[in-house]
Coordinates of C-alpha atoms in Angstrom, one line a residue:
M1 CA 0.0 0.0 0.0
R2 CA 1.3 3.4 -0.9
E3 CA 2.7 5.4 2.0
P4 CA 1.1 8.8 2.9
T5 CA 2.7 11.9 1.3
S6 CA 5.1 13.5 3.7
I7 CA 4.2 17.0 5.1
E8 CA 7.3 18.4 3.6
D9 CA 6.5 17.2 0.2
C10 CA 2.9 18.4 0.4
V11 CA 3.8 21.9 1.4
S12 CA 6.8 22.3 -0.9
S13 CA 4.6 21.4 -3.9
R14 CA 3.1 24.8 -3.3
R15 CA -0.3 23.3 -4.2
L16 CA -0.7 21.0 -1.2
V17 CA -0.3 17.9 -3.4
H18 CA -1.0 14.7 -1.5
N19 CA -2.4 11.2 -1.9
T20 CA -5.5 9.7 -0.2
R21 CA -3.7 8.2 2.7
Y22 CA -2.4 11.6 3.8
H23 CA -5.7 12.1 5.7
Q24 CA -5.5 9.0 7.8
F25 CA -4.3 9.0 11.5
K26 CA -1.3 7.0 12.5
Q27 CA -1.7 4.9 15.7
T28 CA 0.7 7.1 17.6
E29 CA -1.4 10.2 16.7
I30 CA -4.6 8.4 17.8
D31 CA -3.1 7.6 21.2
Q32 CA -1.8 11.1 21.6
I33 CA -5.1 12.8 20.7
Q34 CA -7.1 10.5 23.0
V35 CA -4.9 11.3 26.0
A36 CA -4.6 15.1 25.3
L37 CA -8.2 15.7 24.5
L38 CA -9.6 13.8 27.6
D39 CA -7.1 15.6 29.8
W40 CA -8.2 18.9 28.4
F41 CA -11.9 18.0 28.8
D42 CA -11.4 17.1 32.4
K43 CA -10.1 20.5 33.1
E44 CA -12.0 22.7 30.7
Q45 CA -15.4 21.2 30.1
R46 CA -18.4 23.5 30.6
T47 CA -20.4 22.8 33.8
N48 CA -23.4 25.0 33.2
M49 CA -25.3 22.5 31.0
P50 CA -27.9 20.7 33.1
W51 CA -27.9 17.6 30.8
R52 CA -24.2 17.0 31.2
K53 CA -23.5 14.6 34.1
P54 CA -20.5 12.4 34.9
A55 CA -20.5 9.1 33.2
R56 CA -21.4 6.3 35.7
S57 CA -21.2 2.5 35.4
D58 CA -23.3 1.7 38.5
L59 CA -26.7 2.8 37.2
D60 CA -29.6 0.3 37.0
K61 CA -31.8 -0.1 33.9
E62 CA -34.3 2.5 34.9
A63 CA -31.7 5.1 35.8
L64 CA -29.9 4.5 32.5
G65 CA -33.3 4.9 30.7
Q66 CA -33.9 8.3 32.4
R67 CA -30.4 9.4 31.6
A68 CA -30.9 8.4 27.9
Y69 CA -34.1 10.4 27.8
E70 CA -32.3 13.5 29.2
V71 CA -29.5 13.2 26.7
W72 CA -31.9 12.6 23.8
V73 CA -33.9 15.7 24.6
S74 CA -30.8 17.9 24.9
E75 CA -29.3 16.6 21.7
I76 CA -32.5 17.3 19.7
M77 CA -32.7 20.8 21.2
L78 CA -29.1 21.5 20.4
Q79 CA -29.5 20.8 16.7
Q80 CA -29.2 24.2 14.9
T81 CA -29.5 26.0 18.3
Q82 CA -26.9 27.5 20.6
V83 CA -26.2 26.1 24.0
A84 CA -27.1 29.3 25.8
T85 CA -30.6 29.3 24.2
V86 CA -31.2 25.6 24.9
I87 CA -30.5 25.7 28.7
E88 CA -33.6 27.6 29.6
Y89 CA -35.8 25.5 27.2
Y90 CA -34.3 22.3 28.5
N91 CA -35.0 23.2 32.1
R92 CA -38.6 24.1 31.4
W93 CA -39.1 21.0 29.3
M94 CA -37.8 18.7 32.1
D95 CA -40.0 20.5 34.7
R96 CA -43.1 19.7 32.6
F97 CA -42.0 16.4 31.1
P98 CA -39.6 14.9 33.6
T99 CA -39.9 11.4 32.2
I100 CA -40.4 9.8 28.8
Y101 CA -43.8 8.7 30.1
D102 CA -44.9 12.3 30.7
L103 CA -43.9 13.3 27.2
A104 CA -45.6 10.3 25.6
A105 CA -48.9 11.2 27.4
A106 CA -48.7 14.9 26.6
D107 CA -50.9 16.7 24.1
I108 CA -49.0 17.9 21.0
E109 CA -50.5 21.4 21.6
E110 CA -48.8 21.6 24.9
V111 CA -45.5 20.2 23.5
N112 CA -45.5 22.9 20.7
T113 CA -46.4 25.6 23.2
L114 CA -43.4 24.7 25.4
W115 CA -41.2 24.5 22.3
A116 CA -42.4 27.9 21.0
G117 CA -39.5 30.2 20.1
L118 CA -36.9 27.4 19.7
G119 CA -37.6 27.0 16.0
Y120 CA -37.5 23.9 13.8
Y121 CA -40.8 22.8 15.3
S122 CA -40.7 19.4 13.6
R123 CA -38.1 18.4 16.3
A124 CA -40.7 18.7 19.0
A125 CA -43.2 16.6 17.0
R126 CA -40.5 13.9 16.5
L127 CA -39.6 13.9 20.2
K128 CA -43.3 13.4 21.1
A129 CA -43.7 10.6 18.4
G130 CA -40.5 8.9 19.6
A131 CA -41.5 9.0 23.2
K132 CA -44.8 7.4 22.4
K133 CA -43.1 4.6 20.5
V134 CA -40.6 4.0 23.2
V135 CA -43.3 3.7 25.8
E136 CA -45.5 1.5 23.7
E137 CA -42.9 -0.8 22.1
F138 CA -39.8 -0.6 24.3
D139 CA -41.2 -0.5 27.8
G140 CA -40.2 3.1 28.2
L141 CA -36.5 2.4 27.7
L142 CA -34.5 3.8 24.7
P143 CA -32.4 1.2 22.9
N144 CA -28.8 1.0 24.3
N145 CA -26.9 1.0 21.0
A146 CA -26.6 3.3 18.0
K147 CA -27.8 0.9 15.4
D148 CA -31.2 0.2 17.1
L149 CA -31.6 3.9 18.1
E150 CA -31.3 5.0 14.5
K151 CA -33.4 2.2 13.2
H152 CA -36.4 2.4 15.6
I153 CA -36.7 5.9 17.0
P154 CA -38.3 8.6 14.9
G155 CA -36.0 11.6 14.3
V156 CA -32.9 9.9 15.6
G157 CA -30.2 9.9 13.0
P158 CA -26.5 8.8 13.1
Y159 CA -25.4 11.7 15.2
T160 CA -28.1 11.6 17.9
A161 CA -27.8 7.8 18.0
G162 CA -24.0 8.0 18.5
A163 CA -24.4 10.7 21.2
I164 CA -26.9 8.6 23.3
A165 CA -25.1 5.3 22.8
S166 CA -21.7 6.7 23.8
I167 CA -22.6 9.2 26.5
V168 CA -25.2 7.1 28.3
F169 CA -24.3 3.5 27.5
G170 CA -20.6 3.8 26.9
Q171 CA -20.7 2.2 23.5
Q172 CA -17.5 2.8 21.4
T173 CA -19.2 4.6 18.6
A174 CA -18.5 8.0 16.9
L175 CA -20.7 11.0 16.3
V176 CA -20.2 13.7 13.7
D177 CA -21.7 17.2 13.7
G178 CA -20.5 20.5 12.4
N179 CA -18.0 21.1 15.2
V180 CA -16.5 17.6 14.8
I181 CA -16.2 18.1 11.0
R182 CA -14.3 21.4 11.5
V183 CA -11.9 19.8 14.0
L184 CA -11.3 16.7 11.8
A185 CA -11.0 18.8 8.6
R186 CA -8.2 20.9 10.2
L187 CA -6.5 18.0 11.9
R188 CA -6.3 16.1 8.6
A189 CA -6.2 19.1 6.2
I190 CA -9.2 17.9 4.3
G191 CA -10.0 20.3 1.5
A192 CA -12.9 18.4 0.0
D193 CA -16.6 19.2 -0.6
M194 CA -18.2 18.2 2.8
K195 CA -21.6 17.5 1.1
K196 CA -20.3 14.7 -1.1
A197 CA -21.2 11.2 0.2
N198 CA -17.7 9.8 0.1
V199 CA -16.3 12.8 2.1
V200 CA -19.1 12.4 4.7
A201 CA -18.1 8.8 5.0
L202 CA -14.4 9.8 5.4
F203 CA -15.3 12.1 8.4
W204 CA -17.3 9.2 10.0
Q205 CA -14.4 6.8 9.4
L206 CA -11.9 9.2 11.0
A207 CA -14.1 10.0 14.0
T208 CA -14.7 6.2 14.5
T209 CA -10.9 5.7 14.4
L210 CA -10.4 8.2 17.2
V211 CA -13.0 7.0 19.7
P212 CA -11.4 5.1 22.6
V213 CA -12.8 2.0 24.2
E214 CA -13.0 3.7 27.6
R215 CA -14.7 7.0 28.1
S216 CA -16.1 7.1 24.6
G217 CA -18.9 9.5 25.7
D218 CA -16.5 11.9 27.3
F219 CA -14.2 11.8 24.3
N220 CA -17.1 12.5 21.9
Q221 CA -18.2 15.5 24.0
A222 CA -14.6 16.7 24.2
L223 CA -14.3 16.6 20.4
M224 CA -17.5 18.7 20.1
E225 CA -16.5 21.1 22.8
L226 CA -13.1 21.6 21.2
G227 CA -14.9 22.7 18.0
A228 CA -17.3 24.9 19.8
R229 CA -14.8 26.7 22.0
V230 CA -11.3 26.4 20.6
C231 CA -11.3 25.3 17.0
T232 CA -13.9 27.9 16.0
P233 CA -14.9 28.9 12.5
Q234 CA -13.1 32.2 12.7
N235 CA -10.1 33.2 14.9
P236 CA -9.4 29.7 16.3
N237 CA -7.2 29.6 19.4
C238 CA -4.5 27.3 18.0
D239 CA -2.1 28.1 20.8
G240 CA -4.6 26.9 23.3
C241 CA -5.5 23.7 21.4
P242 CA -4.6 20.5 23.2
V243 CA -4.1 18.6 19.9
Q244 CA -2.1 21.3 18.0
S245 CA 0.8 18.9 17.7
Q246 CA -1.3 16.5 15.7
C247 CA -2.9 19.1 13.4
L248 CA -1.8 19.0 9.8
S249 CA -3.2 22.4 8.8
R250 CA -1.2 24.1 11.6
A251 CA 1.8 22.1 10.5
H252 CA 1.3 23.3 6.9
L253 CA 1.3 26.9 8.1
N254 CA 4.3 26.6 10.3
L255 CA 6.3 24.7 7.8
H256 CA 5.6 27.1 5.0
G257 CA 6.7 29.9 7.2
K258 CA 10.0 28.1 7.8
F259 CA 10.5 27.6 4.1
L260 CA 10.1 31.3 3.5
A261 CA 12.5 32.1 6.3
D262 CA 15.0 29.7 4.8
G263 CA 14.8 31.4 1.5
G264 CA 12.5 28.9 -0.2
F265 CA 12.9 25.2 0.7
W266 CA 11.9 24.0 -2.7
D267 CA 14.4 26.2 -4.5
Q268 CA 17.3 25.1 -2.3
K269 CA 16.4 21.4 -2.5
G270 CA 15.7 21.4 -6.2
M271 CA 12.0 20.4 -5.8
S272 CA 9.9 20.1 -8.9
T273 CA 7.4 22.8 -9.5
D274 CA 5.1 20.3 -11.3
S275 CA 2.2 19.6 -8.9
S276 CA 1.9 16.1 -10.1
Q277 CA 5.4 15.2 -9.0
L278 CA 7.4 15.4 -5.8
E279 CA 11.0 14.9 -4.9
H280 CA 13.1 12.6 -7.2
G281 CA 10.4 13.0 -9.9
V282 CA 8.2 10.2 -8.4
D283 CA 4.6 10.4 -9.5
I284 CA 1.9 10.2 -6.8
L285 CA -1.7 9.2 -6.8
E286 CA -3.9 12.2 -6.4
C287 CA -6.3 12.4 -3.4
E288 CA -9.7 10.9 -4.2
F289 CA -11.4 13.5 -1.9
C290 CA -9.6 16.8 -2.5
P291 CA -9.7 18.6 -5.9
A292 CA -6.3 19.4 -7.4
M293 CA -5.2 23.0 -7.1
T294 CA -4.2 24.9 -10.2
N295 CA -2.7 28.0 -8.6
E296 CA 0.3 28.2 -6.2
L297 CA -0.5 29.3 -2.7
D298 CA 0.7 32.3 -0.8
H299 CA 1.5 32.1 2.9
D300 CA -1.9 33.5 4.0
D301 CA -3.5 30.7 2.0
Y302 CA -2.1 28.2 4.5
A303 CA -4.2 29.5 7.4
V304 CA -6.0 26.8 9.3
T305 CA -9.3 28.5 8.5
R306 CA -9.1 27.4 4.9
Y307 CA -10.5 24.1 6.4
P308 CA -13.2 23.0 6.1
V309 CA -13.8 24.2 2.6
K310 CA -16.7 26.6 2.3
V311 CA -19.2 25.1 -0.1
D312 CA -21.5 27.5 -2.0
K313 CA -25.0 27.1 -0.8
K314 CA -28.0 27.1 -3.1
P315 CA -29.7 30.4 -2.5
P316 CA -33.1 30.1 -0.8
R317 CA -36.1 30.6 -3.0
D318 CA -38.3 33.6 -2.5
E319 CA -41.9 33.2 -1.3
E320 CA -44.4 35.8 -0.4
C321 CA -47.4 35.5 1.9
A322 CA -50.4 37.9 2.7
V323 CA -51.0 37.8 6.5
C324 CA -54.2 39.2 8.0
I325 CA -54.1 40.2 11.7
L326 CA -57.8 40.1 12.3
E327 CA -58.8 42.0 15.5
K328 CA -62.3 41.8 16.8
L329 CA -63.0 44.7 19.1
Q330 CA -65.2 44.0 22.1
E331 CA -67.8 46.0 24.0
G332 CA -66.7 48.1 27.0
D333 CA -63.4 47.2 28.6
E334 CA -63.2 43.7 27.3
E335 CA -59.9 42.7 25.5
S336 CA -59.8 42.4 21.8
L337 CA -59.8 38.9 20.2
Y338 CA -57.5 37.8 17.4
L339 CA -58.2 35.0 14.9
I340 CA -55.6 32.2 14.5
S341 CA -55.9 28.9 12.7
R342 CA -53.8 25.7 12.9
R343 CA -51.5 24.7 10.1
P344 CA -51.7 21.2 8.6
D345 CA -50.0 18.3 10.5
K346 CA -47.4 17.8 7.7
G347 CA -45.1 20.2 5.9
L348 CA -43.4 23.4 6.8
L349 CA -44.3 24.6 10.4
A350 CA -46.6 21.6 10.8
G351 CA -49.2 21.9 13.5
L352 CA -48.4 25.5 14.5
W353 CA -50.9 28.3 14.8
E354 CA -50.9 31.4 12.6
F355 CA -52.9 34.4 11.5
P356 CA -55.1 33.8 8.4
S357 CA -52.4 33.6 5.7
L358 CA -52.6 33.4 2.0
E359 CA -49.6 32.1 0.0
L360 CA -48.7 34.3 -2.9
G361 CA -45.8 32.2 -4.3
D362 CA -43.1 34.4 -5.7
N363 CA -45.5 37.0 -7.1
R364 CA -44.8 40.6 -6.5
T365 CA -48.1 42.3 -5.4
T366 CA -49.4 45.7 -4.4
Y367 CA -51.3 46.3 -1.1
A368 CA -54.5 46.9 -3.1
Q369 CA -54.1 43.5 -4.8
R370 CA -53.3 41.7 -1.6
S371 CA -56.3 43.3 0.2
K372 CA -58.7 42.3 -2.5
R373 CA -57.4 38.7 -2.5
T374 CA -57.5 38.6 1.3
T375 CA -61.1 39.6 1.3
T376 CA -62.0 36.7 -0.9
F377 CA -59.8 34.3 1.0
L378 CA -61.5 35.2 4.4
K379 CA -64.9 34.7 2.9
E380 CA -64.0 31.3 1.3
Q381 CA -61.9 29.8 4.0
Y382 CA -63.2 31.4 7.2
N383 CA -66.8 32.4 6.2
L384 CA -66.0 36.0 7.1
D385 CA -67.5 38.6 4.8
L386 CA -66.0 42.0 5.4
T387 CA -68.2 43.6 2.7
T388 CA -71.6 42.3 3.7
T389 CA -73.1 45.7 3.7
A390 CA -72.0 49.2 3.0
T391 CA -72.2 49.9 6.7
V392 CA -70.0 46.9 7.6
K393 CA -67.5 47.9 4.9
A394 CA -67.3 51.4 6.3
E395 CA -66.8 50.3 9.9
V396 CA -64.1 47.8 9.2
K397 CA -60.7 49.5 9.4
R398 CA -57.9 48.0 7.3
Q399 CA -54.2 49.1 7.4
D400 CA -51.1 47.9 5.7
L401 CA -48.3 47.3 8.3
D402 CA -45.5 46.8 5.8
N403 CA -43.7 43.4 5.8
V404 CA -41.4 41.2 7.8
V405 CA -38.8 38.7 6.4
H406 CA -38.0 35.4 7.9
L407 CA -35.3 33.0 6.6
F408 CA -35.8 29.3 6.6
S409 CA -33.0 27.0 5.6
H410 CA -34.3 26.8 2.0
I411 CA -36.9 29.7 1.8
R412 CA -36.8 33.4 2.1
K413 CA -40.3 34.2 3.3
V414 CA -41.7 37.7 3.0
Y415 CA -44.9 38.2 5.1
H416 CA -47.0 41.2 4.0
I417 CA -48.9 42.2 7.2
E418 CA -52.4 43.7 7.1
W419 CA -54.2 44.8 10.2
V420 CA -58.0 44.5 10.0
R421 CA -60.1 45.9 12.9
I422 CA -63.7 44.8 13.2
P423 CA -65.8 46.9 15.6
A424 CA -68.3 44.9 17.8
A425 CA -71.1 46.8 16.2
A426 CA -70.3 45.4 12.8
G427 CA -71.9 42.1 13.9
I428 CA -69.4 39.9 12.1
E429 CA -69.1 36.5 14.0
M430 CA -67.3 33.2 13.6
A431 CA -67.4 30.5 16.2
S432 CA -64.1 29.0 17.4
T433 CA -63.4 25.4 16.3
G434 CA -60.6 22.8 16.7
Q435 CA -58.7 24.4 13.9
K436 CA -59.7 28.0 14.2
K437 CA -60.1 30.2 17.4
W438 CA -60.3 33.7 18.7
I439 CA -57.8 34.5 21.5
T440 CA -56.5 37.5 23.5
M441 CA -53.2 39.1 22.9
D442 CA -51.8 37.6 26.1
E443 CA -52.8 34.1 24.9
L444 CA -51.4 34.9 21.4
K445 CA -48.0 35.7 22.8
K446 CA -47.9 32.3 24.6
A447 CA -49.2 30.3 21.6
P448 CA -47.0 28.1 19.4
I449 CA -46.8 30.4 16.4
P450 CA -43.9 30.7 13.9
T451 CA -41.1 33.1 14.6
G452 CA -41.9 35.0 11.5
L453 CA -45.3 35.8 12.7
K454 CA -44.0 36.9 16.1
K455 CA -42.3 39.6 14.2
A456 CA -45.7 40.5 12.8
I457 CA -47.0 41.0 16.3
K458 CA -44.2 43.5 17.0
L459 CA -45.2 45.4 13.8
L460 CA -48.8 45.5 15.1
E461 CA -47.7 46.8 18.6
K462 CA -45.6 49.5 16.9
A463 CA -48.5 50.5 14.7
R464 CA -50.9 50.6 17.7
I465 CA -48.5 52.9 19.6
G466 CA -48.3 55.2 16.6
S467 CA -52.1 55.1 16.2
T468 CA -52.6 56.0 19.9
K469 CA -50.2 58.9 19.7
A470 CA -51.9 60.2 16.5
S471 CA -55.4 60.0 18.2
S472 CA -54.1 61.8 21.2
T473 CA -52.6 64.6 19.2
S474 CA -55.7 64.9 17.1
A475 CA -57.9 65.1 20.3
K476 CA -55.7 67.9 21.7
R477 CA -56.0 69.9 18.5
K478 CA -59.8 69.6 18.6
Q479 CA -60.2 70.8 22.2
P480 CA -62.1 74.1 22.4
P481 CA -60.2 77.1 23.7
S482 CA -60.5 77.8 27.5
S483 CA -62.7 80.7 28.5
N484 CA -59.7 82.4 30.0
T485 CA -57.7 82.1 26.8
K486 CA -57.8 85.2 24.7
D487 CA -58.5 85.0 21.0
I488 CA -55.6 86.1 18.9
A489 CA -57.9 88.8 17.2
S490 CA -58.3 90.5 20.6
F491 CA -54.7 91.6 20.5
F492 CA -55.4 93.7 17.5
Q493 CA -58.6 95.4 18.8
K494 CA -58.3 99.2 19.7
K495 CA -58.5 99.9 23.4
R496 CA -61.3 102.3 24.4
S497 CA -60.2 105.5 25.9

């Protein structure tokens, strides 16, 4: 089997020429990384995360099951979400659903309400579905190995399965997330497209190679923590990294600096400038993962932040939506009511509540066009006719509140917000049902509604403040002059002698 390219040959090629085996760890490196990373983790691990507890081998089956539930909940919450945000949500969740049985018995509405604001709401639905299945089919105990976790539990993929299996059950299994990919890409100088299947498989293979038999869960957490706190996307703390001696990307940078200081290593040693050849003119096999470079690199190009390679993302598609904040005014001092309806159980934002919303696709529309279409939409979908009579039409107040933008992973959604106020005297009624209901503003703020529409509520509150100020100013202008106040004309009248 061909030996890995040497670091000196790779750097002196000026194009980081290497073969496939260059990315693999040697056994001595594996041993050094395991020891160094676990030592660092013992000293530096964060202790403010309520789900992180010391690994124990004396727990009985029920205690292990509870521990697995806690880790499962935390790992699902941490997907696409920062630790600082998750802590509060995790504590509230465990207060309300302290065991997997509590979650399995819960109503999905309550689950979504507790999840509100955390985003990616399908995660909550999958947790609920998974808990129900575990209680009904596995006696309330999550499987104790990664293979069965991934196979049987809804929403549990390779990463979550690896986390539960290693952290809770001590299985020697890897996990790979964004932090781990960044650490491995720099340790092994992997300049490949991370989205390609064979490159994803390479990261899993490298991660699996590193996981020790003992303390596998601590090691996996250490690897993730290293990526989150030290080997960060920008401005990584290489000097404070416990595995800097095993990092190829750092070695590249240091060695290239030495070559420059020595006046150019390749010139002194007579190295070939042909990127397909190295010392002594020996041809090498190109790396099956990393694309060949056509341009020679400058010193700044050797920065560790060149890894992992930034892949161009497909731009999100534009979608527009007409949103109607329908406010029904009440008699006397009673609070206004707002109409919301429940989204379908499948698809984007499944099961959440929203204001009446009409999808416009990618069409560019005017307020007049949206208002006309919304009137028809409310009549057809909600049996609400805002133009029943001329009197009703005159009493209903409609106002364009501008728009708010919310970015999903694949969609740029523009919500055009209209505020429609219906006076009690207008006589427009619609009974609440399982899928549609009238609620107060306080209830609305606690309801599981999409983040984009929470922005709409802020627009409404801003508009209401502006409307109140305008009404107050207008009222002051209309006040009659005080009897003690002189009319301006009196100042120009002649005084009688």
